[in-house]
Amino acid sequence: MCIRHRRKTPEDTREEKHGTGKIQERRHSSDEEEINRVKQSCRLFYSDDPVKIVRARGQYLFDENGQRYLDCISNVHHVGHCHPSITKAAAAQMDILNTNTRFLHDNIILYADRLAATLPEKLCVFYFVNSGSEANDLALRLAQQYTQHQDVVVLDHAYHGHLMSLIDISPYKFRKLAGQKEWVHVAPLPDTYRGMYRENHPDPGQAYADTVKDLIEEVHSKGRKIAAFFAESLPSVGGQIILPHGYSAKVAEYVRSAGGVFVADEVQTGFGRVGSHFWAFQLEGEGFCPDIVTMGKPMGNGHPLACLATTAEIAGAFTANGVEYFNTFGGNPVSCAVGLAVLDVIEKEDLRGNAMRVGAHLKDLFTKLQMRHQIIGEVRGVGLFVGIDLITDREKRTPATETAAQLVKRLKEEDKICVSTDGPWESVVKFKPPMCFSIEDAELVAQCIDRILTG
Ligand SMILES: Cc1ncc(COP(=O)(O)O)c(C=O)c1O
């Protein structure tokens, strides 16, 4: 969205020069109120003092005065802002051809093959789309078509996209709107720091999975049936949560025995962000495989490219309804060339290795800060997906929302470091930088946070 201010008319100017100024004042104040109202639905980072970025490279952003900012949050610009290999691949393919999937083209085949190599064998059908929302909307369609059931279980505080179908399954959004649809059921967020089962529980994975089992039984008791369980492999909007071990595998078992499918939303977490694995769901272990995986943000390094991977069986049921699936831009030769280039850079520059090394160092630095600053309740994360949970007291774990906001503001103003907050109380300072983030960047961030929290 873009709000254009009304241009001054000659009457306005005359009124300004010769009039009482009253009409002008009234007009401006009502315009401004209206604009402020509209702005509420489309927010800028640092709305009190927004930044105008005019170029970027790697993990750095530059404003119109040439001021450099360290970007700790752009998980979309996965291999680094404006990476020359990606620009080159896009421009080269743009120069030759850009059509759609109604014509044969090698790029889509090559790209699907490369993605397939990162996933368990049974996820062998790929639908290319333009955004994470499109991928999740399609996942919902596929799940409902395949199971012939309607209901969906989601995690509390989850966000799965901006389409109406996804607002319906995103508690983070629907709680502020008309509310929960009767076919949507919310399971507790498996947060072992603040949730109902914490780090001292002998098996939080099983305990949280059992909350889903109970929920499914409740759904059945109402005569309804589960089509899908949707969850981010690492709930990000929920506050950079690391799912307890065993949770996903158990939930998948319960959901499948209810006739539903397990959808892993990897829109934020995929493409090696966790370092040790290509997909965050793989942290659960070799034996675990979702039925549908959705991916987006980092996939095109800023180019609108997203995808859904699923099994032949689920795709077959979708095809069987006789309704054609066509997506005008999804899977076009340019998008696939960009996707291939992103995969090449991840490999060539060992960005997963970097995520592991730098992510571990960042966590280590933050854990040291936790010993010095009572306000840091927990440091959690894996690879370059890290969160610092700020609290006002360690026993009650009360979220320190105001301090988190102040920290974000001061890091930007004093140190030119961009971070932001997440979690139900916006008290978790999150780090999801481009994957080229360096050890020096990590040290700078930790030093600045230390200085601000000390002050
Ligand atoms: C976990 C998750 N899923 C889906 C989406 C929707 O993706 P998009 O904005 O590309 O439609 C988002 C976007 O923030 C997201 O964070």
GROMACS .gro file of C-alpha atoms and ligand atoms in nm:
model
  471
    1MET     CA    1   0.000   0.000   0.000
    2CYS     CA    2   0.116   0.353  -0.070
    3ILE     CA    3  -0.056   0.667   0.055
    4ARG     CA    4  -0.012   0.969  -0.171
    5HIS     CA    5  -0.074   1.300  -0.001
    6ARG     CA    6  -0.311   1.532  -0.187
    7ARG     CA    7  -0.119   1.784  -0.394
    8LYS     CA    8  -0.167   2.153  -0.306
    9THR     CA    9  -0.424   2.327  -0.526
   10PRO     CA   10  -0.395   2.700  -0.624
   11GLU     CA   11  -0.682   2.763  -0.377
   12ASP     CA   12  -0.482   2.605  -0.099
   13THR     CA   13  -0.188   2.833  -0.176
   14ARG     CA   14  -0.412   3.142  -0.191
   15GLU     CA   15  -0.569   3.044   0.140
   16GLU     CA   16  -0.224   2.991   0.288
   17LYS     CA   17  -0.104   3.337   0.172
   18HIS     CA   18  -0.413   3.546   0.235
   19GLY     CA   19  -0.665   3.348   0.436
   20THR     CA   20  -0.710   3.305   0.804
   21GLY     CA   21  -0.544   2.967   0.785
   22LYS     CA   22  -0.842   2.811   0.961
   23ILE     CA   23  -0.978   2.618   0.663
   24GLN     CA   24  -0.629   2.496   0.589
   25GLU     CA   25  -0.578   2.385   0.945
   26ARG     CA   26  -0.908   2.201   0.952
   27ARG     CA   27  -0.842   2.035   0.618
   28HIS     CA   28  -0.495   1.925   0.722
   29SER     CA   29  -0.603   1.786   1.054
   30SER     CA   30  -0.886   1.578   0.902
   31ASP     CA   31  -0.656   1.456   0.621
   32GLU     CA   32  -0.394   1.362   0.871
   33GLU     CA   33  -0.640   1.175   1.095
   34GLU     CA   34  -0.761   0.979   0.795
   35ILE     CA   35  -0.404   0.901   0.684
   36ASN     CA   36  -0.307   0.796   1.035
   37ARG     CA   37  -0.603   0.562   1.045
   38VAL     CA   38  -0.508   0.409   0.711
   39LYS     CA   39  -0.145   0.377   0.820
   40GLN     CA   40  -0.246   0.148   1.108
   41SER     CA   41  -0.303  -0.136   0.862
   42CYS     CA   42   0.033  -0.102   0.688
   43ARG     CA   43   0.319  -0.030   0.922
   44LEU     CA   44   0.674   0.079   0.858
   45PHE     CA   45   0.970  -0.032   1.061
   46TYR     CA   46   1.056   0.251   1.304
   47SER     CA   47   0.737   0.443   1.224
   48ASP     CA   48   0.847   0.739   1.443
   49ASP     CA   49   1.155   0.787   1.231
   50PRO     CA   50   1.136   0.563   0.923
   51VAL     CA   51   1.443   0.472   0.725
   52LYS     CA   52   1.467   0.515   0.348
   53ILE     CA   53   1.690   0.243   0.212
   54VAL     CA   54   1.822   0.305  -0.137
   55ARG     CA   55   2.066   0.017  -0.185
   56ALA     CA   56   2.186  -0.296  -0.013
   57ARG     CA   57   2.460  -0.557  -0.035
   58GLY     CA   58   2.517  -0.872   0.166
   59GLN     CA   59   2.394  -0.809   0.521
   60TYR     CA   60   2.412  -0.430   0.488
   61LEU     CA   61   2.148  -0.172   0.399
   62PHE     CA   62   2.234   0.187   0.297
   63ASP     CA   63   2.005   0.488   0.334
   64GLU     CA   64   1.987   0.794   0.107
   65ASN     CA   65   2.271   0.960   0.301
   66GLY     CA   66   2.499   0.662   0.258
   67GLN     CA   67   2.453   0.555   0.620
   68ARG     CA   68   2.510   0.181   0.662
   69TYR     CA   69   2.275  -0.040   0.869
   70LEU     CA   70   2.347  -0.397   0.975
   71ASP     CA   71   2.046  -0.608   0.880
   72CYS     CA   72   1.966  -0.876   1.140
   73ILE     CA   73   1.611  -0.951   1.025
   74SER     CA   74   1.583  -0.988   0.648
   75ASN     CA   75   1.539  -1.360   0.617
   76VAL     CA   76   1.407  -1.308   0.264
   77HIS     CA   77   1.744  -1.184   0.139
   78HIS     CA   78   1.880  -1.518   0.232
   79VAL     CA   79   2.212  -1.532   0.047
   80GLY     CA   80   2.267  -1.158   0.091
   81HIS     CA   81   2.098  -0.851  -0.050
   82CYS     CA   82   2.142  -0.804  -0.425
   83HIS     CA   83   2.378  -1.101  -0.458
   84PRO     CA   84   2.547  -1.060  -0.800
   85SER     CA   85   2.495  -1.427  -0.895
   86ILE     CA   86   2.121  -1.396  -0.844
   87THR     CA   87   2.095  -1.069  -1.036
   88LYS     CA   88   2.300  -1.217  -1.318
   89ALA     CA   89   2.089  -1.535  -1.340
   90ALA     CA   90   1.764  -1.335  -1.342
   91ALA     CA   91   1.887  -1.088  -1.605
   92ALA     CA   92   2.026  -1.362  -1.830
   93GLN     CA   93   1.699  -1.558  -1.830
   94MET     CA   94   1.491  -1.239  -1.869
   95ASP     CA   95   1.694  -1.167  -2.179
   96ILE     CA   96   1.610  -1.504  -2.336
   97LEU     CA   97   1.257  -1.602  -2.237
   98ASN     CA   98   0.992  -1.571  -1.970
   99THR     CA   99   0.673  -1.764  -2.032
  100ASN     CA  100   0.458  -1.985  -1.812
  101THR     CA  101   0.418  -2.352  -1.730
  102ARG     CA  102   0.197  -2.424  -2.031
  103PHE     CA  103   0.518  -2.461  -2.232
  104LEU     CA  104   0.792  -2.710  -2.160
  105HIS     CA  105   1.104  -2.559  -2.010
  106ASP     CA  106   1.415  -2.712  -1.857
  107ASN     CA  107   1.446  -2.468  -1.567
  108ILE     CA  108   1.139  -2.591  -1.383
  109ILE     CA  109   1.252  -2.954  -1.416
  110LEU     CA  110   1.607  -2.877  -1.307
  111TYR     CA  111   1.479  -2.675  -1.015
  112ALA     CA  112   1.227  -2.937  -0.900
  113ASP     CA  113   1.506  -3.199  -0.916
  114ARG     CA  114   1.735  -2.983  -0.702
  115LEU     CA  115   1.460  -2.922  -0.445
  116ALA     CA  116   1.371  -3.292  -0.443
  117ALA     CA  117   1.731  -3.374  -0.354
  118THR     CA  118   1.693  -3.173  -0.031
  119LEU     CA  119   1.368  -3.344   0.076
  120PRO     CA  120   1.261  -3.697   0.173
  121GLU     CA  121   1.187  -3.905  -0.136
  122LYS     CA  122   0.814  -3.920  -0.084
  123LEU     CA  123   0.780  -3.541  -0.128
  124CYS     CA  124   0.817  -3.559  -0.504
  125VAL     CA  125   0.548  -3.330  -0.647
  126PHE     CA  126   0.611  -2.955  -0.659
  127TYR     CA  127   0.362  -2.673  -0.720
  128PHE     CA  128   0.535  -2.342  -0.791
  129VAL     CA  129   0.359  -2.028  -0.675
  130ASN     CA  130   0.445  -1.664  -0.595
  131SER     CA  131   0.423  -1.624  -0.219
  132GLY     CA  132   0.414  -1.811   0.108
  133SER     CA  133   0.044  -1.726   0.133
  134GLU     CA  134  -0.030  -1.887  -0.202
  135ALA     CA  135   0.162  -2.197  -0.098
  136ASN     CA  136  -0.029  -2.227   0.231
  137ASP     CA  137  -0.365  -2.158   0.067
  138LEU     CA  138  -0.291  -2.438  -0.179
  139ALA     CA  139  -0.184  -2.664   0.110
  140LEU     CA  140  -0.524  -2.608   0.268
  141ARG     CA  141  -0.698  -2.692  -0.060
  142LEU     CA  142  -0.491  -3.005  -0.111
  143ALA     CA  143  -0.543  -3.125   0.245
  144GLN     CA  144  -0.919  -3.076   0.228
  145GLN     CA  145  -0.946  -3.233  -0.115
  146TYR     CA  146  -0.730  -3.533  -0.020
  147THR     CA  147  -0.893  -3.604   0.317
  148GLN     CA  148  -1.243  -3.488   0.227
  149HIS     CA  149  -1.241  -3.338   0.577
  150GLN     CA  150  -1.260  -2.968   0.661
  151ASP     CA  151  -1.109  -2.897   1.000
  152VAL     CA  152  -0.763  -2.764   1.074
  153VAL     CA  153  -0.552  -2.764   1.390
  154VAL     CA  154  -0.304  -2.478   1.426
  155LEU     CA  155  -0.067  -2.359   1.696
  156ASP     CA  156  -0.153  -2.064   1.913
  157HIS     CA  157  -0.003  -1.731   1.792
  158ALA     CA  158   0.069  -1.879   1.448
  159TYR     CA  159   0.074  -1.677   1.128
  160HIS     CA  160   0.043  -1.854   0.792
  161GLY     CA  161  -0.026  -1.572   0.548
  162HIS     CA  162  -0.241  -1.281   0.441
  163LEU     CA  163  -0.513  -1.447   0.230
  164MET     CA  164  -0.858  -1.480   0.388
  165SER     CA  165  -0.824  -1.857   0.408
  166LEU     CA  166  -0.499  -1.810   0.604
  167ILE     CA  167  -0.620  -1.534   0.831
  168ASP     CA  168  -0.878  -1.796   0.932
  169ILE     CA  169  -0.601  -2.035   1.040
  170SER     CA  170  -0.371  -1.769   1.192
  171PRO     CA  171  -0.459  -1.702   1.559
  172TYR     CA  172  -0.208  -1.415   1.550
  173LYS     CA  173  -0.451  -1.241   1.311
  174PHE     CA  174  -0.797  -1.381   1.372
  175ARG     CA  175  -0.790  -1.304   1.743
  176LYS     CA  176  -0.792  -0.934   1.648
  177LEU     CA  177  -1.072  -0.982   1.394
  178ALA     CA  178  -1.408  -1.156   1.385
  179GLY     CA  179  -1.266  -1.451   1.576
  180GLN     CA  180  -1.225  -1.821   1.530
  181LYS     CA  181  -1.408  -2.022   1.265
  182GLU     CA  182  -1.580  -2.342   1.384
  183TRP     CA  183  -1.352  -2.554   1.162
  184VAL     CA  184  -1.032  -2.411   1.315
  185HIS     CA  185  -0.890  -2.549   1.639
  186VAL     CA  186  -0.602  -2.396   1.831
  187ALA     CA  187  -0.346  -2.615   2.009
  188PRO     CA  188  -0.114  -2.470   2.275
  189LEU     CA  189   0.217  -2.334   2.149
  190PRO     CA  190   0.484  -2.586   2.259
  191ASP     CA  191   0.689  -2.317   2.433
  192THR     CA  192   0.908  -2.478   2.698
  193TYR     CA  193   1.002  -2.139   2.845
  194ARG     CA  194   0.657  -1.988   2.907
  195GLY     CA  195   0.410  -2.255   2.808
  196MET     CA  196   0.219  -2.514   3.012
  197TYR     CA  197   0.507  -2.768   3.003
  198ARG     CA  198   0.849  -2.620   3.062
  199GLU     CA  199   1.215  -2.717   3.050
  200ASN     CA  200   1.182  -2.912   3.376
  201HIS     CA  201   0.917  -3.147   3.228
  202PRO     CA  202   1.056  -3.496   3.162
  203ASP     CA  203   0.908  -3.517   2.810
  204PRO     CA  204   0.759  -3.188   2.686
  205GLY     CA  205   0.745  -3.318   2.327
  206GLN     CA  206   0.507  -3.596   2.423
  207ALA     CA  207   0.312  -3.376   2.667
  208TYR     CA  208   0.249  -3.104   2.408
  209ALA     CA  209   0.169  -3.362   2.139
  210ASP     CA  210  -0.094  -3.502   2.374
  211THR     CA  211  -0.265  -3.162   2.380
  212VAL     CA  212  -0.317  -3.206   2.004
  213LYS     CA  213  -0.447  -3.559   2.061
  214ASP     CA  214  -0.698  -3.424   2.315
  215LEU     CA  215  -0.801  -3.150   2.077
  216ILE     CA  216  -0.859  -3.402   1.796
  217GLU     CA  217  -1.079  -3.608   2.031
  218GLU     CA  218  -1.276  -3.295   2.114
  219VAL     CA  219  -1.320  -3.221   1.742
  220HIS     CA  220  -1.441  -3.577   1.684
  221SER     CA  221  -1.686  -3.549   1.971
  222LYS     CA  222  -1.851  -3.263   1.781
  223GLY     CA  223  -1.889  -3.486   1.476
  224ARG     CA  224  -1.617  -3.298   1.283
  225LYS     CA  225  -1.310  -3.435   1.105
  226ILE     CA  226  -0.950  -3.319   1.079
  227ALA     CA  227  -0.807  -3.233   0.738
  228ALA     CA  228  -0.472  -3.098   0.852
  229PHE     CA  229  -0.238  -2.990   1.125
  230PHE     CA  230  -0.050  -2.675   1.019
  231ALA     CA  231   0.263  -2.555   1.199
  232GLU     CA  232   0.582  -2.368   1.130
  233SER     CA  233   0.874  -2.603   1.188
  234LEU     CA  234   1.008  -2.335   1.424
  235PRO     CA  235   0.724  -2.101   1.525
  236SER     CA  236   0.864  -1.756   1.450
  237VAL     CA  237   0.579  -1.511   1.508
  238GLY     CA  238   0.514  -1.718   1.825
  239GLY     CA  239   0.854  -1.597   1.953
  240GLN     CA  240   1.136  -1.792   1.789
  241ILE     CA  241   1.019  -2.117   1.949
  242ILE     CA  242   1.215  -2.439   1.917
  243LEU     CA  243   0.971  -2.730   1.915
  244PRO     CA  244   1.054  -2.990   2.180
  245HIS     CA  245   1.199  -3.311   2.046
  246GLY     CA  246   0.944  -3.576   1.958
  247TYR     CA  247   0.657  -3.329   1.923
  248SER     CA  248   0.619  -3.322   1.544
  249ALA     CA  249   0.654  -3.699   1.498
  250LYS     CA  250   0.391  -3.769   1.764
  251VAL     CA  251   0.154  -3.503   1.632
  252ALA     CA  252   0.191  -3.645   1.279
  253GLU     CA  253   0.099  -3.987   1.415
  254TYR     CA  254  -0.215  -3.853   1.588
  255VAL     CA  255  -0.319  -3.639   1.292
  256ARG     CA  256  -0.273  -3.921   1.041
  257SER     CA  257  -0.466  -4.165   1.252
  258ALA     CA  258  -0.749  -3.909   1.246
  259GLY     CA  259  -0.727  -3.912   0.864
  260GLY     CA  260  -0.554  -3.574   0.840
  261VAL     CA  261  -0.223  -3.456   0.697
  262PHE     CA  262   0.075  -3.278   0.854
  263VAL     CA  263   0.168  -2.948   0.688
  264ALA     CA  264   0.510  -2.803   0.770
  265ASP     CA  265   0.524  -2.429   0.701
  266GLU     CA  266   0.891  -2.366   0.613
  267VAL     CA  267   0.826  -2.022   0.467
  268GLN     CA  268   1.058  -1.859   0.720
  269THR     CA  269   1.276  -2.146   0.828
  270GLY     CA  270   1.370  -2.336   0.512
  271PHE     CA  271   1.674  -2.330   0.284
  272GLY     CA  272   1.939  -2.402   0.543
  273ARG     CA  273   1.865  -2.130   0.798
  274VAL     CA  274   1.907  -2.382   1.080
  275GLY     CA  275   2.250  -2.474   0.944
  276SER     CA  276   2.267  -2.842   1.035
  277HIS     CA  277   1.978  -2.927   0.799
  278PHE     CA  278   1.826  -2.785   0.486
  279TRP     CA  279   1.475  -2.783   0.637
  280ALA     CA  280   1.388  -2.707   0.997
  281PHE     CA  281   1.147  -3.003   1.014
  282GLN     CA  282   1.452  -3.228   0.971
  283LEU     CA  283   1.562  -3.130   1.323
  284GLU     CA  284   1.302  -3.383   1.437
  285GLY     CA  285   1.514  -3.664   1.295
  286GLU     CA  286   1.543  -3.885   0.988
  287GLY     CA  287   1.221  -4.074   1.052
  288PHE     CA  288   0.995  -3.769   1.039
  289CYS     CA  289   0.844  -3.649   0.712
  290PRO     CA  290   0.554  -3.404   0.675
  291ASP     CA  291   0.289  -3.474   0.410
  292ILE     CA  292   0.310  -3.122   0.272
  293VAL     CA  293   0.593  -2.868   0.298
  294THR     CA  294   0.538  -2.505   0.203
  295MET     CA  295   0.827  -2.271   0.128
  296GLY     CA  296   0.869  -1.909   0.024
  297LYS     CA  297   1.055  -1.606   0.154
  298PRO     CA  298   1.426  -1.706   0.116
  299MET     CA  299   1.357  -1.914  -0.192
  300GLY     CA  300   1.400  -1.633  -0.445
  301ASN     CA  301   1.624  -1.403  -0.235
  302GLY     CA  302   1.365  -1.129  -0.280
  303HIS     CA  303   1.219  -1.244  -0.611
  304PRO     CA  304   0.855  -1.359  -0.558
  305LEU     CA  305   0.904  -1.733  -0.564
  306ALA     CA  306   0.734  -1.993  -0.345
  307CYS     CA  307   0.643  -2.359  -0.363
  308LEU     CA  308   0.455  -2.649  -0.214
  309ALA     CA  309   0.603  -2.999  -0.205
  310THR     CA  310   0.386  -3.302  -0.142
  311THR     CA  311   0.337  -3.672  -0.208
  312ALA     CA  312   0.214  -3.826  -0.531
  313GLU     CA  313  -0.089  -3.957  -0.344
  314ILE     CA  314  -0.203  -3.616  -0.219
  315ALA     CA  315  -0.132  -3.452  -0.554
  316GLY     CA  316  -0.321  -3.736  -0.725
  317ALA     CA  317  -0.632  -3.674  -0.518
  318PHE     CA  318  -0.609  -3.303  -0.602
  319THR     CA  319  -0.585  -3.378  -0.973
  320ALA     CA  320  -0.869  -3.629  -0.953
  321ASN     CA  321  -1.129  -3.357  -0.900
  322GLY     CA  322  -1.081  -3.257  -1.262
  323VAL     CA  323  -1.019  -2.890  -1.182
  324GLU     CA  324  -0.707  -2.763  -1.351
  325TYR     CA  325  -0.443  -2.588  -1.140
  326PHE     CA  326  -0.286  -2.300  -1.325
  327ASN     CA  327  -0.074  -2.022  -1.181
  328THR     CA  328   0.017  -1.746  -1.426
  329PHE     CA  329   0.358  -1.662  -1.282
  330GLY     CA  330   0.438  -1.963  -1.066
  331GLY     CA  331   0.728  -2.169  -1.200
  332ASN     CA  332   0.818  -1.935  -1.485
  333PRO     CA  333   1.168  -1.973  -1.635
  334VAL     CA  334   1.303  -1.657  -1.470
  335SER     CA  335   1.177  -1.751  -1.123
  336CYS     CA  336   1.323  -2.099  -1.159
  337ALA     CA  337   1.657  -1.954  -1.279
  338VAL     CA  338   1.661  -1.736  -0.968
  339GLY     CA  339   1.571  -2.033  -0.746
  340LEU     CA  340   1.851  -2.240  -0.899
  341ALA     CA  341   2.100  -1.957  -0.847
  342VAL     CA  342   1.999  -1.928  -0.480
  343LEU     CA  343   2.064  -2.300  -0.430
  344ASP     CA  344   2.401  -2.266  -0.603
  345VAL     CA  345   2.507  -1.979  -0.377
  346ILE     CA  346   2.396  -2.163  -0.060
  347GLU     CA  347   2.624  -2.449  -0.166
  348LYS     CA  348   2.918  -2.256  -0.312
  349GLU     CA  349   2.946  -2.016  -0.020
  350ASP     CA  350   2.876  -2.285   0.239
  351LEU     CA  351   2.604  -2.069   0.389
  352ARG     CA  352   2.468  -2.358   0.596
  353GLY     CA  353   2.813  -2.402   0.747
  354ASN     CA  354   2.823  -2.026   0.810
  355ALA     CA  355   2.478  -2.037   0.974
  356MET     CA  356   2.601  -2.310   1.205
  357ARG     CA  357   2.927  -2.137   1.298
  358VAL     CA  358   2.800  -1.780   1.328
  359GLY     CA  359   2.467  -1.886   1.481
  360ALA     CA  360   2.646  -2.088   1.751
  361HIS     CA  361   2.876  -1.794   1.822
  362LEU     CA  362   2.585  -1.550   1.840
  363LYS     CA  363   2.400  -1.776   2.083
  364ASP     CA  364   2.713  -1.816   2.289
  365LEU     CA  365   2.764  -1.439   2.309
  366PHE     CA  366   2.400  -1.386   2.407
  367THR     CA  367   2.420  -1.663   2.669
  368LYS     CA  368   2.716  -1.480   2.823
  369LEU     CA  369   2.508  -1.161   2.826
  370GLN     CA  370   2.228  -1.354   2.999
  371MET     CA  371   2.464  -1.414   3.292
  372ARG     CA  372   2.529  -1.040   3.323
  373HIS     CA  373   2.177  -0.909   3.258
  374GLN     CA  374   1.881  -1.030   3.464
  375ILE     CA  375   1.647  -0.902   3.194
  376ILE     CA  376   1.753  -1.177   2.952
  377GLY     CA  377   1.529  -1.466   3.049
  378GLU     CA  378   1.619  -1.710   2.775
  379VAL     CA  379   1.839  -1.728   2.468
  380ARG     CA  380   1.713  -1.983   2.218
  381GLY     CA  381   1.766  -2.071   1.860
  382VAL     CA  382   1.932  -2.286   1.604
  383GLY     CA  383   2.160  -2.172   1.324
  384LEU     CA  384   2.078  -1.816   1.224
  385PHE     CA  385   1.733  -1.829   1.382
  386VAL     CA  386   1.789  -1.689   1.729
  387GLY     CA  387   1.575  -1.511   1.988
  388ILE     CA  388   1.643  -1.331   2.315
  389ASP     CA  389   1.341  -1.349   2.545
  390LEU     CA  390   1.336  -1.041   2.769
  391ILE     CA  391   1.162  -1.055   3.105
  392THR     CA  392   1.106  -0.820   3.397
  393ASP     CA  393   1.159  -1.091   3.657
  394ARG     CA  394   1.319  -1.430   3.624
  395GLU     CA  395   1.078  -1.620   3.843
  396LYS     CA  396   0.749  -1.511   3.688
  397ARG     CA  397   0.902  -1.470   3.343
  398THR     CA  398   0.694  -1.158   3.284
  399PRO     CA  399   0.757  -1.031   2.929
  400ALA     CA  400   0.963  -0.710   2.916
  401THR     CA  401   0.778  -0.566   2.618
  402GLU     CA  402   0.874  -0.202   2.673
  403THR     CA  403   1.245  -0.277   2.716
  404ALA     CA  404   1.240  -0.492   2.402
  405ALA     CA  405   1.091  -0.199   2.206
  406GLN     CA  406   1.349   0.041   2.353
  407LEU     CA  407   1.632  -0.196   2.266
  408VAL     CA  408   1.516  -0.217   1.904
  409LYS     CA  409   1.490   0.163   1.886
  410ARG     CA  410   1.830   0.231   2.042
  411LEU     CA  411   2.010  -0.030   1.833
  412LYS     CA  412   1.879   0.145   1.526
  413GLU     CA  413   1.943   0.500   1.643
  414GLU     CA  414   2.276   0.458   1.818
  415ASP     CA  415   2.436   0.163   1.638
  416LYS     CA  416   2.257   0.142   1.302
  417ILE     CA  417   2.162  -0.219   1.368
  418CYS     CA  418   1.818  -0.340   1.254
  419VAL     CA  419   1.647  -0.598   1.473
  420SER     CA  420   1.281  -0.647   1.561
  421THR     CA  421   1.060  -0.826   1.811
  422ASP     CA  422   0.822  -1.119   1.798
  423GLY     CA  423   0.621  -1.336   2.031
  424PRO     CA  424   0.275  -1.291   2.184
  425TRP     CA  425   0.401  -0.996   2.393
  426GLU     CA  426   0.659  -0.863   2.143
  427SER     CA  427   0.922  -0.933   2.406
  428VAL     CA  428   1.147  -1.160   2.202
  429VAL     CA  429   1.423  -0.982   2.013
  430LYS     CA  430   1.469  -1.185   1.698
  431PHE     CA  431   1.764  -1.249   1.471
  432LYS     CA  432   1.711  -1.393   1.123
  433PRO     CA  433   1.980  -1.216   0.922
  434PRO     CA  434   2.095  -1.288   0.568
  435MET     CA  435   2.298  -1.609   0.585
  436CYS     CA  436   2.626  -1.428   0.510
  437PHE     CA  437   2.612  -1.269   0.858
  438SER     CA  438   2.966  -1.280   0.996
  439ILE     CA  439   3.136  -1.350   1.329
  440GLU     CA  440   3.229  -0.977   1.342
  441ASP     CA  441   2.864  -0.881   1.291
  442ALA     CA  442   2.763  -1.115   1.573
  443GLU     CA  443   3.024  -0.962   1.804
  444LEU     CA  444   2.918  -0.608   1.719
  445VAL     CA  445   2.552  -0.686   1.792
  446ALA     CA  446   2.635  -0.851   2.126
  447GLN     CA  447   2.860  -0.558   2.232
  448CYS     CA  448   2.591  -0.302   2.147
  449ILE     CA  449   2.318  -0.496   2.330
  450ASP     CA  450   2.550  -0.530   2.630
  451ARG     CA  451   2.614  -0.154   2.634
  452ILE     CA  452   2.245  -0.064   2.605
  453LEU     CA  453   2.131  -0.313   2.870
  454THR     CA  454   2.412  -0.197   3.101
  455GLY     CA  455   2.294   0.163   3.060
  456LIG     C1  456   0.541  -1.856   0.861
  456LIG     C2  457   0.484  -1.779   0.747
  456LIG     N1  458   0.404  -1.842   0.659
  456LIG     C3  459   0.352  -1.777   0.554
  456LIG     C4  460   0.376  -1.644   0.533
  456LIG     C5  461   0.316  -1.572   0.416
  456LIG     O1  462   0.411  -1.547   0.321
  456LIG     P1  463   0.394  -1.428   0.214
  456LIG     O2  464   0.402  -1.299   0.288
  456LIG     O3  465   0.506  -1.453   0.117
  456LIG     O4  466   0.261  -1.446   0.150
  456LIG     C6  467   0.460  -1.575   0.622
  456LIG     C7  468   0.489  -1.432   0.601
  456LIG     O5  469   0.535  -1.359   0.686
  456LIG     C8  470   0.515  -1.644   0.732
  456LIG     O6  471   0.594  -1.584   0.820
   0.00000   0.00000   0.00000
